[in-house]
Amino acid sequence: PANTICSNGSDEILGLLAQTYLAPGDEAIFTEHAFMVYKIYIQSAGAKPVAVKETDERADVDAILAAVTPATKIVFLANPNNPTGTYLPARAMKRLRAKLPKGVMLVVDAAYAEFVTAKDYEPGIKLVDAARRSGDDNVIMTRTFSKGGGLGGLRLGWAYASESVTDLFNRIRMPF
Ligand SMILES: *Cc1c(COP(=O)(O)O)cnc(C)c1O
């Protein structure tokens, strides 16, 4: 439970991430056909949105890594992505996390995890666990009941992350 947080849709967590980790002068990366809210939240935190080219409408790990600068604080990645419907296999996500600087938060937005049947897919739980094991707090997986559960109006999202991350959210989010 200490590693899990519930929210007003996973959207709330995406907004909190931008508010918490981004300030003017910072950069955050997403892919060219990414879920549109990332850019909105990055801009409302006063940071610079950096859109990276995809390859065949699929996130390109090398292109993401090439876009990293010392100002990069977050990589937002929907896996699978909305609206392209493409996904990155577990090994590609692992490589992305391994090659990103430790200080960059990798946000794995797994809003559509419930729809994936591919054996090489991993929603992000193992990535968070690997980070926790090495004492890092630089991966968060966000989930929602809006898509797989068809419960968009309920506004129920959740996330799994290191305790330092859930603790931070519990301290800054709206109390009710
Ligand atoms: C729908 C969606 C969300 C947000 O859903 P909530 O209703 O806020 O939980 C987040 N990411 C992606 C990729 C989505 O398609």
GROMACS .gro file of C-alpha atoms and ligand atoms in nm:
model
  191
    1PRO     CA    1   0.000   0.000   0.000
    2ALA     CA    2   0.283   0.245   0.072
    3ASN     CA    3   0.387   0.225  -0.292
    4THR     CA    4   0.039   0.283  -0.433
    5ILE     CA    5  -0.157   0.603  -0.464
    6CYS     CA    6  -0.516   0.651  -0.586
    7SER     CA    7  -0.621   0.966  -0.766
    8ASN     CA    8  -0.893   1.157  -0.952
    9GLY     CA    9  -0.822   0.965  -1.267
   10SER     CA   10  -0.461   0.897  -1.361
   11ASP     CA   11  -0.476   1.243  -1.513
   12GLU     CA   12  -0.440   1.392  -1.164
   13ILE     CA   13  -0.112   1.207  -1.114
   14LEU     CA   14   0.021   1.320  -1.452
   15GLY     CA   15  -0.054   1.679  -1.350
   16LEU     CA   16   0.102   1.634  -1.005
   17LEU     CA   17   0.413   1.490  -1.167
   18ALA     CA   18   0.455   1.801  -1.381
   19GLN     CA   19   0.388   2.030  -1.083
   20THR     CA   20   0.629   1.842  -0.860
   21TYR     CA   21   0.920   1.773  -1.091
   22LEU     CA   22   0.913   2.061  -1.341
   23ALA     CA   23   0.996   2.430  -1.316
   24PRO     CA   24   1.079   2.699  -1.573
   25GLY     CA   25   1.405   2.605  -1.746
   26ASP     CA   26   1.334   2.231  -1.720
   27GLU     CA   27   1.245   2.008  -2.014
   28ALA     CA   28   1.015   1.708  -2.041
   29ILE     CA   29   1.008   1.460  -2.326
   30PHE     CA   30   0.718   1.282  -2.494
   31THR     CA   31   0.672   1.129  -2.839
   32GLU     CA   32   0.513   1.304  -3.137
   33HIS     CA   33   0.177   1.127  -3.114
   34ALA     CA   34   0.170   1.110  -2.736
   35PHE     CA   35  -0.139   1.151  -2.521
   36MET     CA   36  -0.212   1.524  -2.546
   37VAL     CA   37  -0.224   1.607  -2.174
   38TYR     CA   38   0.153   1.568  -2.123
   39LYS     CA   39   0.226   1.879  -2.327
   40ILE     CA   40  -0.045   2.078  -2.150
   41TYR     CA   41   0.084   1.987  -1.803
   42ILE     CA   42   0.447   2.048  -1.899
   43GLN     CA   43   0.358   2.392  -2.028
   44SER     CA   44   0.145   2.479  -1.728
   45ALA     CA   45   0.447   2.405  -1.507
   46GLY     CA   46   0.640   2.658  -1.717
   47ALA     CA   47   0.875   2.392  -1.855
   48LYS     CA   48   0.968   2.320  -2.215
   49PRO     CA   49   0.783   2.039  -2.395
   50VAL     CA   50   1.013   1.830  -2.616
   51ALA     CA   51   0.833   1.616  -2.875
   52VAL     CA   52   1.040   1.331  -3.018
   53LYS     CA   53   0.987   1.160  -3.354
   54GLU     CA   54   0.838   0.812  -3.358
   55THR     CA   55   0.934   0.531  -3.595
   56ASP     CA   56   0.632   0.376  -3.769
   57GLU     CA   57   0.411   0.545  -3.508
   58ARG     CA   58   0.596   0.364  -3.232
   59ALA     CA   59   0.804   0.527  -2.956
   60ASP     CA   60   1.172   0.517  -3.053
   61VAL     CA   61   1.400   0.456  -2.753
   62ASP     CA   62   1.711   0.591  -2.926
   63ALA     CA   63   1.531   0.906  -3.039
   64ILE     CA   64   1.409   0.964  -2.682
   65LEU     CA   65   1.761   0.914  -2.544
   66ALA     CA   66   1.903   1.150  -2.806
   67ALA     CA   67   1.663   1.424  -2.691
   68VAL     CA   68   1.783   1.414  -2.329
   69THR     CA   69   1.974   1.723  -2.211
   70PRO     CA   70   2.094   1.829  -1.865
   71ALA     CA   71   1.758   2.013  -1.832
   72THR     CA   72   1.548   1.698  -1.886
   73LYS     CA   73   1.349   1.604  -1.577
   74ILE     CA   74   1.070   1.375  -1.701
   75VAL     CA   75   1.003   1.133  -1.987
   76PHE     CA   76   0.630   1.072  -2.032
   77LEU     CA   77   0.558   0.751  -2.222
   78ALA     CA   78   0.218   0.592  -2.272
   79ASN     CA   79   0.262   0.218  -2.315
   80PRO     CA   80   0.055   0.125  -2.511
   81ASN     CA   81   0.018   0.469  -2.661
   82ASN     CA   82  -0.304   0.659  -2.724
   83PRO     CA   83  -0.389   0.730  -3.008
   84THR     CA   84  -0.144   0.512  -3.209
   85GLY     CA   85  -0.216   0.185  -3.027
   86THR     CA   86   0.150   0.081  -3.049
   87TYR     CA   87   0.355  -0.042  -2.754
   88LEU     CA   88   0.714  -0.106  -2.655
   89PRO     CA   89   0.810  -0.453  -2.529
   90ALA     CA   90   0.950  -0.498  -2.178
   91ARG     CA   91   1.310  -0.523  -2.300
   92ALA     CA   92   1.287  -0.186  -2.478
   93MET     CA   93   1.142  -0.020  -2.168
   94LYS     CA   94   1.419  -0.173  -1.959
   95ARG     CA   95   1.681  -0.041  -2.198
   96LEU     CA   96   1.522   0.306  -2.191
   97ARG     CA   97   1.530   0.317  -1.810
   98ALA     CA   98   1.887   0.186  -1.800
   99LYS     CA   99   2.015   0.446  -2.048
  100LEU     CA  100   1.830   0.747  -1.908
  101PRO     CA  101   2.021   0.955  -1.652
  102LYS     CA  102   1.925   0.854  -1.298
  103GLY     CA  103   1.781   1.197  -1.227
  104VAL     CA  104   1.519   1.171  -1.502
  105MET     CA  105   1.180   1.040  -1.393
  106LEU     CA  106   1.035   0.781  -1.633
  107VAL     CA  107   0.655   0.798  -1.631
  108VAL     CA  108   0.504   0.477  -1.769
  109ASP     CA  109   0.143   0.561  -1.846
  110ALA     CA  110  -0.018   0.218  -1.874
  111ALA     CA  111  -0.378   0.340  -1.915
  112TYR     CA  112  -0.438   0.062  -2.170
  113ALA     CA  113  -0.250  -0.220  -1.997
  114GLU     CA  114  -0.570  -0.424  -1.957
  115PHE     CA  115  -0.605  -0.454  -2.335
  116VAL     CA  116  -0.261  -0.599  -2.407
  117THR     CA  117  -0.223  -0.971  -2.468
  118ALA     CA  118   0.132  -0.968  -2.610
  119LYS     CA  119   0.366  -1.186  -2.403
  120ASP     CA  120   0.657  -0.942  -2.429
  121TYR     CA  121   0.460  -0.659  -2.263
  122GLU     CA  122   0.508  -0.545  -1.905
  123PRO     CA  123   0.297  -0.258  -1.770
  124GLY     CA  124   0.575  -0.109  -1.559
  125ILE     CA  125   0.547  -0.294  -1.229
  126LYS     CA  126   0.876  -0.474  -1.282
  127LEU     CA  127   1.046  -0.152  -1.385
  128VAL     CA  128   0.931   0.016  -1.063
  129ASP     CA  129   1.039  -0.289  -0.862
  130ALA     CA  130   1.385  -0.286  -1.023
  131ALA     CA  131   1.423   0.083  -0.937
  132ARG     CA  132   1.310   0.019  -0.579
  133ARG     CA  133   1.557  -0.267  -0.541
  134SER     CA  134   1.844  -0.042  -0.639
  135GLY     CA  135   1.723   0.237  -0.410
  136ASP     CA  136   1.609   0.461  -0.696
  137ASP     CA  137   1.283   0.653  -0.718
  138ASN     CA  138   1.285   0.739  -1.086
  139VAL     CA  139   1.007   0.522  -1.231
  140ILE     CA  140   0.631   0.560  -1.183
  141MET     CA  141   0.359   0.351  -1.344
  142THR     CA  142   0.018   0.517  -1.379
  143ARG     CA  143  -0.303   0.319  -1.428
  144THR     CA  144  -0.673   0.391  -1.459
  145PHE     CA  145  -1.017   0.234  -1.435
  146SER     CA  146  -1.133   0.462  -1.719
  147LYS     CA  147  -1.040   0.241  -2.013
  148GLY     CA  148  -1.016  -0.127  -1.920
  149GLY     CA  149  -1.293  -0.082  -1.665
  150GLY     CA  150  -1.501   0.150  -1.885
  151LEU     CA  151  -1.541   0.376  -1.580
  152GLY     CA  152  -1.420   0.713  -1.708
  153GLY     CA  153  -1.688   0.903  -1.515
  154LEU     CA  154  -1.580   0.750  -1.185
  155ARG     CA  155  -1.242   0.932  -1.205
  156LEU     CA  156  -1.037   0.656  -1.049
  157GLY     CA  157  -0.672   0.625  -1.130
  158TRP     CA  158  -0.376   0.487  -0.942
  159ALA     CA  159  -0.002   0.471  -0.956
  160TYR     CA  160   0.277   0.248  -0.835
  161ALA     CA  161   0.613   0.398  -0.742
  162SER     CA  162   0.885   0.415  -0.481
  163GLU     CA  163   0.771   0.525  -0.136
  164SER     CA  164   0.948   0.859  -0.161
  165VAL     CA  165   0.731   0.939  -0.468
  166THR     CA  166   0.395   0.833  -0.320
  167ASP     CA  167   0.488   1.016   0.000
  168LEU     CA  168   0.558   1.333  -0.196
  169PHE     CA  169   0.220   1.312  -0.374
  170ASN     CA  170   0.036   1.249  -0.051
  171ARG     CA  171   0.188   1.566   0.091
  172ILE     CA  172   0.116   1.800  -0.202
  173ARG     CA  173  -0.216   1.678  -0.341
  174MET     CA  174  -0.551   1.828  -0.247
  175PRO     CA  175  -0.645   1.703   0.099
  176PHE     CA  176  -0.997   1.583   0.006
  177LIG     C1  177  -0.743   0.812  -2.082
  177LIG     C2  178  -0.597   0.822  -2.062
  177LIG     C3  179  -0.542   0.870  -1.942
  177LIG     C4  180  -0.620   0.932  -1.830
  177LIG     O1  181  -0.726   0.866  -1.787
  177LIG     P1  182  -0.802   0.904  -1.653
  177LIG     O2  183  -0.944   0.897  -1.689
  177LIG     O3  184  -0.758   1.041  -1.610
  177LIG     O4  185  -0.758   0.802  -1.554
  177LIG     C5  186  -0.406   0.872  -1.928
  177LIG     N1  187  -0.327   0.830  -2.025
  177LIG     C6  188  -0.373   0.782  -2.141
  177LIG     C7  189  -0.277   0.738  -2.244
  177LIG     C8  190  -0.510   0.779  -2.164
  177LIG     O5  191  -0.556   0.736  -2.283
   0.00000   0.00000   0.00000
